[in-house]
Coordinates of C-alpha atoms and ligand atoms in Angstrom, one line a residue:
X276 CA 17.0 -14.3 22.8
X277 CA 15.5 -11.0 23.0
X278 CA 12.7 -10.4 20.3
X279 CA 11.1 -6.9 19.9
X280 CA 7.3 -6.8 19.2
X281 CA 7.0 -3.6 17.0
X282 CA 2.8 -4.1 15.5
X283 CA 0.8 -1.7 13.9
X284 CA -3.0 -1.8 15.2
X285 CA -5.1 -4.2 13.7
X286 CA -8.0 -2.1 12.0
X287 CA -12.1 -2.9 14.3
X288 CA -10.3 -5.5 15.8
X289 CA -7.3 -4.3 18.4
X290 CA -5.0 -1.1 19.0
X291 CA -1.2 -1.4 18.3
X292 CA -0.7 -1.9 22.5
X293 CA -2.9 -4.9 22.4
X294 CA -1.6 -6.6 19.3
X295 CA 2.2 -6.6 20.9
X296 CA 0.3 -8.3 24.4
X297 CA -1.1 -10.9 22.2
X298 CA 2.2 -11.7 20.7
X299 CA 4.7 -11.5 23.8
X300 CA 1.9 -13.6 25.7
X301 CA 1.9 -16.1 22.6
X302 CA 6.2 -16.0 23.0
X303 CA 6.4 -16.0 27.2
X304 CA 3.8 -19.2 26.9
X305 CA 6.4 -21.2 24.6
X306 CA 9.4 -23.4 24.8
X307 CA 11.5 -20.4 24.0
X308 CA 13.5 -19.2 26.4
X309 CA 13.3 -15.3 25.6
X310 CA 12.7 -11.6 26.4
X311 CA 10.7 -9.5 24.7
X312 CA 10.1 -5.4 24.6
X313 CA 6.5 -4.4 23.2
X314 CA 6.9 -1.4 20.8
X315 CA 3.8 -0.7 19.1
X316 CA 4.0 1.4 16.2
X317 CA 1.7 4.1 14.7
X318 CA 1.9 5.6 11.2
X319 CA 0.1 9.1 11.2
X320 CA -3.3 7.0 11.4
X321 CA -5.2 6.1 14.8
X322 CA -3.8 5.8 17.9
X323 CA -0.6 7.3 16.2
X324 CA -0.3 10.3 18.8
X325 CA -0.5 8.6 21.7
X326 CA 1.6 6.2 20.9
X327 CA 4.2 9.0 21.2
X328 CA 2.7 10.9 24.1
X329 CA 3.7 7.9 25.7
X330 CA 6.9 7.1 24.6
X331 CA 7.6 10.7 24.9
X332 CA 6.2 11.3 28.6
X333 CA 3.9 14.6 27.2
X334 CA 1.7 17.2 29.1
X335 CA -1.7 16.5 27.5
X336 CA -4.5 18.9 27.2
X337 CA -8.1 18.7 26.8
X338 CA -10.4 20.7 24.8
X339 CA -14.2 20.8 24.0
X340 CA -14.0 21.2 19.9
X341 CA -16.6 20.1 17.4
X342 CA -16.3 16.5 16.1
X343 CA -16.9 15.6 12.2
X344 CA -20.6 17.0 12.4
X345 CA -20.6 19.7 14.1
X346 CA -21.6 18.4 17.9
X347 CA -19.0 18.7 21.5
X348 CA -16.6 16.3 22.5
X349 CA -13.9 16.3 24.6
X350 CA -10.4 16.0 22.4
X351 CA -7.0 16.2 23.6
X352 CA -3.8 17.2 21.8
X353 CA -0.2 16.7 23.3
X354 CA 3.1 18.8 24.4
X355 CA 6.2 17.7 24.2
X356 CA 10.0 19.3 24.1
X357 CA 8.9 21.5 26.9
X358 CA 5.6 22.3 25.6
X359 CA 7.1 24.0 22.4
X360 CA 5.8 21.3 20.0
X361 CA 2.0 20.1 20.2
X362 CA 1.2 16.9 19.3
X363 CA -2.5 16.2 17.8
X364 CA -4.1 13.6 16.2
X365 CA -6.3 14.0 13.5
X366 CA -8.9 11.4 14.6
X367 CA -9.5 12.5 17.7
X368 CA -11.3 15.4 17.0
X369 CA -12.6 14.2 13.2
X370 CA -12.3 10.5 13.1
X371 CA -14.6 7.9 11.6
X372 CA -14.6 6.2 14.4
X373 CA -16.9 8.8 16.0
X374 CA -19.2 8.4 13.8
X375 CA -22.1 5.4 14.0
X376 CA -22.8 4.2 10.2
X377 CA -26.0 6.0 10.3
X378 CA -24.3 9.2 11.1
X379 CA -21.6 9.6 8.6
X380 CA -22.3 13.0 6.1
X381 CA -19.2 12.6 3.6
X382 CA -20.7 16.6 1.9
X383 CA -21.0 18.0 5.0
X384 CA -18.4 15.8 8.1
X385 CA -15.4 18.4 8.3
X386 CA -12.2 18.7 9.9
X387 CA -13.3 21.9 12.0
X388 CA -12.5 20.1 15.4
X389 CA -8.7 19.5 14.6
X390 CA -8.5 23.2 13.3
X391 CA -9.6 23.6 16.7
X392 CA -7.4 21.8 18.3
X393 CA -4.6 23.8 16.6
X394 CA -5.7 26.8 17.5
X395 CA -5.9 25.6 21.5
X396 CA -1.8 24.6 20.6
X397 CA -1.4 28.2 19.1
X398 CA -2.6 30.0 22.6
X399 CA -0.1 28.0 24.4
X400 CA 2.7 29.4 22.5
X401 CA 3.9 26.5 20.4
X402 CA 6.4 26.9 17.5
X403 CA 5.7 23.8 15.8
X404 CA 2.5 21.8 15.7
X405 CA 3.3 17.6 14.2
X406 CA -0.4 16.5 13.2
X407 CA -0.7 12.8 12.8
X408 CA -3.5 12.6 9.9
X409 CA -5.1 9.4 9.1
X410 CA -8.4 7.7 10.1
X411 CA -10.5 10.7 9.3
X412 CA -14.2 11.1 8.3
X413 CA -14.0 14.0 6.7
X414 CA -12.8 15.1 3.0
X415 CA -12.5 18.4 2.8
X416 CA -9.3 19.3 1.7
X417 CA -8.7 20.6 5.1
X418 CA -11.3 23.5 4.7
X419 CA -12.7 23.0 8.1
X420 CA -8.7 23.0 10.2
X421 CA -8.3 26.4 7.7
X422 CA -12.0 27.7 8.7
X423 CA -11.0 27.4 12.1
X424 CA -7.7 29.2 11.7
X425 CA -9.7 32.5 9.9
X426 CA -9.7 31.8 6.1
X427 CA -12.6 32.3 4.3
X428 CA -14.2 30.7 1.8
X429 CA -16.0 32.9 -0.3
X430 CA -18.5 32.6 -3.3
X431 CA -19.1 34.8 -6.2
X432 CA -21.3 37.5 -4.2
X433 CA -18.2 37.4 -2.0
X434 CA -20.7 36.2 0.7
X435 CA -18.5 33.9 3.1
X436 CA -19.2 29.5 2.4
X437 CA -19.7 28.0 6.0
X438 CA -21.0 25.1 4.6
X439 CA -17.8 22.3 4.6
X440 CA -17.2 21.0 2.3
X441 CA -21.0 21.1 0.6
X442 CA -20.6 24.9 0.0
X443 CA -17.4 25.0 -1.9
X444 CA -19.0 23.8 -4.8
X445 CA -20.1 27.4 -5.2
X446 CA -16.5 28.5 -4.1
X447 CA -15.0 31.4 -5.9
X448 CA -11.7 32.8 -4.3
X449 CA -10.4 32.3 -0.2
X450 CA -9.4 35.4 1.9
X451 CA -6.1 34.9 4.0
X452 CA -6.8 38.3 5.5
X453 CA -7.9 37.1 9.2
X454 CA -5.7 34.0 9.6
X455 CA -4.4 33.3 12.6
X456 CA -0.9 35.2 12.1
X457 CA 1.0 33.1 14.3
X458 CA 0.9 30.4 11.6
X459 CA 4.0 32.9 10.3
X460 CA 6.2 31.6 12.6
X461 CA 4.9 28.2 13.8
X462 CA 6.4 24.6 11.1
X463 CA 3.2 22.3 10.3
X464 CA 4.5 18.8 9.8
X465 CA 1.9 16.3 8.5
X466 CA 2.8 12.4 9.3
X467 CA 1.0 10.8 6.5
X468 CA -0.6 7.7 6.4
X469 CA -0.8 7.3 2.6
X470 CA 0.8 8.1 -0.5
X471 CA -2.4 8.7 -2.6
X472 CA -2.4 12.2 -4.3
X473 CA -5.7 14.8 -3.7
X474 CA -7.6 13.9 -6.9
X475 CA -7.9 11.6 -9.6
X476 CA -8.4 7.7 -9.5
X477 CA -6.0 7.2 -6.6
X478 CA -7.3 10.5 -4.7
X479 CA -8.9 11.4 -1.9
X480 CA -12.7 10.9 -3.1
X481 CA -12.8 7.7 -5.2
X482 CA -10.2 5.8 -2.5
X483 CA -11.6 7.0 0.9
X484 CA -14.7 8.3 0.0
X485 CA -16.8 5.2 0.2
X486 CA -15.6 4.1 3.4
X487 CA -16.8 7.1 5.0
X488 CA -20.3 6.8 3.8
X489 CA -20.3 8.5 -0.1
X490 CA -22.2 7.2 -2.4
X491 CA -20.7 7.1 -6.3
X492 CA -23.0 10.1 -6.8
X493 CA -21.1 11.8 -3.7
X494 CA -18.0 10.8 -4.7
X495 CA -18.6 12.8 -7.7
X496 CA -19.2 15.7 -5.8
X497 CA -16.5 15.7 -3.6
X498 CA -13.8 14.7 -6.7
X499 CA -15.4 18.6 -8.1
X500 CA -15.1 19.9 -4.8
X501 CA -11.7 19.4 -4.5
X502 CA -10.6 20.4 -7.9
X503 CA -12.2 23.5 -7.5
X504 CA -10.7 23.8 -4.3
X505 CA -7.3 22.9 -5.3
X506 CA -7.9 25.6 -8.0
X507 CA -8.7 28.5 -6.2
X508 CA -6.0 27.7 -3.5
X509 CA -3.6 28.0 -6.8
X510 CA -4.7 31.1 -8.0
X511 CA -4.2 32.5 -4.4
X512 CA -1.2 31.2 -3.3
X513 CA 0.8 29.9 -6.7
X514 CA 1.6 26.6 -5.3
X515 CA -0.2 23.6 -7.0
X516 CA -2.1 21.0 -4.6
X517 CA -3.4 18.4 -7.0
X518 CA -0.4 15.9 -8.0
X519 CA 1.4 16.4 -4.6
X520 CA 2.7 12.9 -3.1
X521 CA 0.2 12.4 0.0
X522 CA -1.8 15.2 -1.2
X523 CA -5.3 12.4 -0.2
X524 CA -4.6 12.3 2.8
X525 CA -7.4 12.6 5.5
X526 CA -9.5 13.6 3.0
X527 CA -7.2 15.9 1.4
X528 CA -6.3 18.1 4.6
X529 CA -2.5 17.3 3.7
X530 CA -3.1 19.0 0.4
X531 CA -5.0 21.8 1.7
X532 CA -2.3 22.4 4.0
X533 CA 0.4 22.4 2.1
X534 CA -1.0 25.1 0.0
X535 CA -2.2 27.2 2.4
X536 CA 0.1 26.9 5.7
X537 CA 3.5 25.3 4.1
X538 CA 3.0 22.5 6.0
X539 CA 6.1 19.4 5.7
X540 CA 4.6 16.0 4.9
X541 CA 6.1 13.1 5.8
X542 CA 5.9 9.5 5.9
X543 CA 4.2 8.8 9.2
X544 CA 6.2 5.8 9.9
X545 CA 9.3 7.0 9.7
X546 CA 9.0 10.0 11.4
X547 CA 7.1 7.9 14.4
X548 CA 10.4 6.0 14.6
X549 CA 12.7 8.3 14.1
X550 CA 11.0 10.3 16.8
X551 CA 10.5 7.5 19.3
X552 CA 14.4 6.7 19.0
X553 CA 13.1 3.1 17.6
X554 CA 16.9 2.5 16.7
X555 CA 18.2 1.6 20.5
X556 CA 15.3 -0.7 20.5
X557 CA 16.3 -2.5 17.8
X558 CA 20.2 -2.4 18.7
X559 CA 18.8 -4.5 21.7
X560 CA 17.2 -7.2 19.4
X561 CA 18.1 -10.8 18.1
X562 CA 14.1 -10.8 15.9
X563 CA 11.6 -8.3 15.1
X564 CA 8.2 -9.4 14.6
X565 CA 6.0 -6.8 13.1
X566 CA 2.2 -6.7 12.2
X567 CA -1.2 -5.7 10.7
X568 CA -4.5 -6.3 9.3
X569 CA -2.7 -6.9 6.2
X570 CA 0.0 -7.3 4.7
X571 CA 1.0 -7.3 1.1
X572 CA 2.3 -5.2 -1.7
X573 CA 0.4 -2.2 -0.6
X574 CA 2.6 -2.2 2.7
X575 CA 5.7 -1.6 1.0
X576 CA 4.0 2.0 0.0
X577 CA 5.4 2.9 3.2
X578 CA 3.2 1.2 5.9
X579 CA 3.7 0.6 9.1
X580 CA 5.8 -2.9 9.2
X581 CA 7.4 -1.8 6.6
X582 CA 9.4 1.2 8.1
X583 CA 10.2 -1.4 10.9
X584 CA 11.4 -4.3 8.7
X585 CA 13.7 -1.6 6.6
X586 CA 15.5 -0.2 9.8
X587 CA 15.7 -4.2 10.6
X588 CA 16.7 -4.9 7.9
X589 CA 19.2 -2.5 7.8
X590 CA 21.2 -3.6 11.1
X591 CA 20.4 -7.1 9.6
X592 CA 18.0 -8.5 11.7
X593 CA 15.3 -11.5 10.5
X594 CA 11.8 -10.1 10.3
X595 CA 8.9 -11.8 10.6
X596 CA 5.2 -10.4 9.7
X597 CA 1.7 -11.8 10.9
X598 CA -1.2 -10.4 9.5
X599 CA -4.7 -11.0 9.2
X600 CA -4.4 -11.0 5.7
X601 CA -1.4 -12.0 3.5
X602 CA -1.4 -12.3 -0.7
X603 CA -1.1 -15.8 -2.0
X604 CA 2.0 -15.4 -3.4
X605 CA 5.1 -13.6 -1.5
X606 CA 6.7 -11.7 -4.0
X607 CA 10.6 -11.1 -3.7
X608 CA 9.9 -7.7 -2.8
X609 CA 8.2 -8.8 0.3
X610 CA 10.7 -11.0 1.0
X611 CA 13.2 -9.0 1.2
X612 CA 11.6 -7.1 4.2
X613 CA 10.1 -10.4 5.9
X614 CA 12.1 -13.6 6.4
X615 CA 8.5 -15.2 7.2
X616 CA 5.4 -13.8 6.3
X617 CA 2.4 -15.4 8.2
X618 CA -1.6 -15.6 8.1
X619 CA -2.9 -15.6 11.5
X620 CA -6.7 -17.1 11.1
X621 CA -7.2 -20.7 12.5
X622 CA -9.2 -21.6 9.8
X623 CA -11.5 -20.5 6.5
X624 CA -13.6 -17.9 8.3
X625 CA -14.7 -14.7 7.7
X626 CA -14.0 -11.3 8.9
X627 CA -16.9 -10.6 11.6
X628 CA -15.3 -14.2 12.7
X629 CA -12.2 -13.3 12.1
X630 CA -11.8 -9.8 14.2
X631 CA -13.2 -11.4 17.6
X632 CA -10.8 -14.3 17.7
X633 CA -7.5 -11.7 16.6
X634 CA -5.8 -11.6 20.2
X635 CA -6.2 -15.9 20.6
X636 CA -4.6 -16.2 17.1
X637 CA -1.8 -13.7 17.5
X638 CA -0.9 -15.6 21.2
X639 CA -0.9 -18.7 19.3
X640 CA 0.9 -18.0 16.2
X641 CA 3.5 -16.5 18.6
X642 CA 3.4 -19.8 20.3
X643 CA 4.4 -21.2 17.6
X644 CA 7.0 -19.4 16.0
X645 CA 8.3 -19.4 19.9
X646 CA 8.4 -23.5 19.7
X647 CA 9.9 -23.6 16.2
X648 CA 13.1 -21.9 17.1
X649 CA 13.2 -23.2 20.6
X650 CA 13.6 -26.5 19.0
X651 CA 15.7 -25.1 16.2
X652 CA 18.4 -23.9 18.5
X653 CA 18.3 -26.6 20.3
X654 CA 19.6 -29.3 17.8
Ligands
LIG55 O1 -8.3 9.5 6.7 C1 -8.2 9.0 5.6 O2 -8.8 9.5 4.6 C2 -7.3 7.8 5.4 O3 -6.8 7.3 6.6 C3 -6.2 8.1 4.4 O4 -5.4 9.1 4.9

């Protein structure tokens, strides 16, 4: 039997590559007499860009740009088709992750560092740029990344707002004038994480904003900011920001963008697989087992397992899910994605328990399921 591993990372606890270790260990250590290929998945968020530097075999190139508040780091971004595509990641230059709890500014942590990052791609002579957004600590509609490439954010006085995203609550018009005019000729495509629009109940601010450190009063703030924003990007460009599908993503940068640069967004996932040629894998396979933190209706919003259980389910192939976290009742919607859906914890616990022990209960789970149709095909 040969059984592909295709796992999405498993949020503070392990990457996608270390998830589909735990599992194939869990399957090699079982009665089950199998092969397995490890294909970790990535769906715009963390981790997603490497995942296809890797697959893809890409030049990478390393930059000093700012990270979420202002300060040095070393980021990288990726080449691929013979260096005329760059590959970044949004969270490598402003993700939450490089932030410590006491650190994170949700007014004033921007996306300057990616803009950065795009603008390194632009001197190398790219003609399309694929940002993987996802993981971010910023939301700010993308103002920083368009900073970066020469807009300006101006207030009444016409004096220029430097301030991101803080400032644009005075923000009056933007001035395209000294963009970067390579942007003419070179696609955007955004892989998206989520489907939430920019603003409103399922936007940017009130879904994202609290885990990046805003308070309600912040949240607030930045729900204005971005309605102003997505306003005055309106009146300068005609096209409208706010209801766009995947418009709160990264804190809105999709959304900014769009409007501003014309930039594609797609569905991380798919694109990920599409572009990683995840088909011949799964010609290969007898049983995909696919995972994440969690795993419930939300996931059929076009998460991670679920692009891999619909091209499984597509060349008919049984699916099975583990997660961390699984609803009580398996609706038939889920089940008609995952033959099995499984919790992984060992017992009640919680989740500071829970995270440390992820690898053990992956590998034994796998185990398991490894046992179950050893014996299975057996009789
Ligand atoms: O970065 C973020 O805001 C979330 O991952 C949603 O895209």
């Amino acid at each position: 039997m040969h059984i592909l591993i295709a796992p999405n990372a498993f949020k503070h606890a392990l990457d996608a590559r270390e998830v589909a270790r735990a599992i194939e260990r869990g399957l090699l250590a079982s009665k089950l007499p199998c092969s397995c290929e490890c294909f970790p998945i990535g769906d715009g968020g963390n981790g997603t860009c490497a995942l296809i530097m890797e697959k893809l075999q890409g030049e990478i190139v390393e930059l000093v740009v700012n990270d979420p508040i202002g300060r040095p780091i070393s980021a990288t971004f990726g080449l691929i088709q013979g260096g005329q595509i760059a590959v970044i990641e949004m969270a490598d230059a402003s993700g939450l992750h490089l932030l410590k709890s006491n650190e994170l500014d949700p007014l004033r942590a921007n996306s300057y560092g990616t803009g950065q990052l795009v603008k390194g791609a632009l001197e190398l002579g790219v003609s399309e740029v694929i940002i993987g957004m996802g993981g971010s600590a910023t939301t700010d509609g993308g103002s920083g990344i368009l900073a970066a490439l020469g807009l300006r954010f101006l207030d009444e006085a016409g004096q220029e707002i430097t301030e991101l995203p803080l400032g644009l609550e005075k923000l009056h018009r933007v001035d395209r004038s000294a963009m970067d005019k390579r942007l003419v000729d070179c696609k955007l495509t955004i892989l998206c994480d989520v489907t939430n629009p920019l603003l409103g109940e399922l936007g940017a601010a009130r879904v994202f904003g609290p885990q990046k450190g805003a308070t309600p009063e912040m949240v607030g703030r930045l729900e204005s900011i971005l309605t102003r924003y997505a306003e005055v990007i309106h009146a300068e460009t005609g096209v409208s920001i706010s209801g766009i599908v995947s418009g709160g993503v990264a804190g809105g940068a999709s959304a900014g963008l769009y409007g501003v640069w014309g930039a594609h967004l797609v569905n991380g996932i798919e694109y990920f697989l599409n572009l990683t040629q995840f088909g011949k894998s799964l010609e290969k396979s007898d049983l995909v087992i696919t995972a994440e933190g969690s795993i419930d209706s939300q996931t059929l919003q076009g998460k991670g397992p679920y692009g891999v259980a619909k091209q499984a389910k597509h060349l008919g192939l049984p699916v099975v899910g583990l997660a961390g976290r699984i609803p009580m009742a398996i609706t038939a919607d889920l089940s008609a994605y995952f033959d099995v859906l499984m919790a992984i914890a060992h017992g009640p616990c919680s989740l500071a328990d829970a995270l440390p022990a992820t690898s053990n209960d992956l590998s034994r789970v796998a185990t398991q399921i490894g046992n179950l149709i050893a014996n299975t095909v057996k009789r």
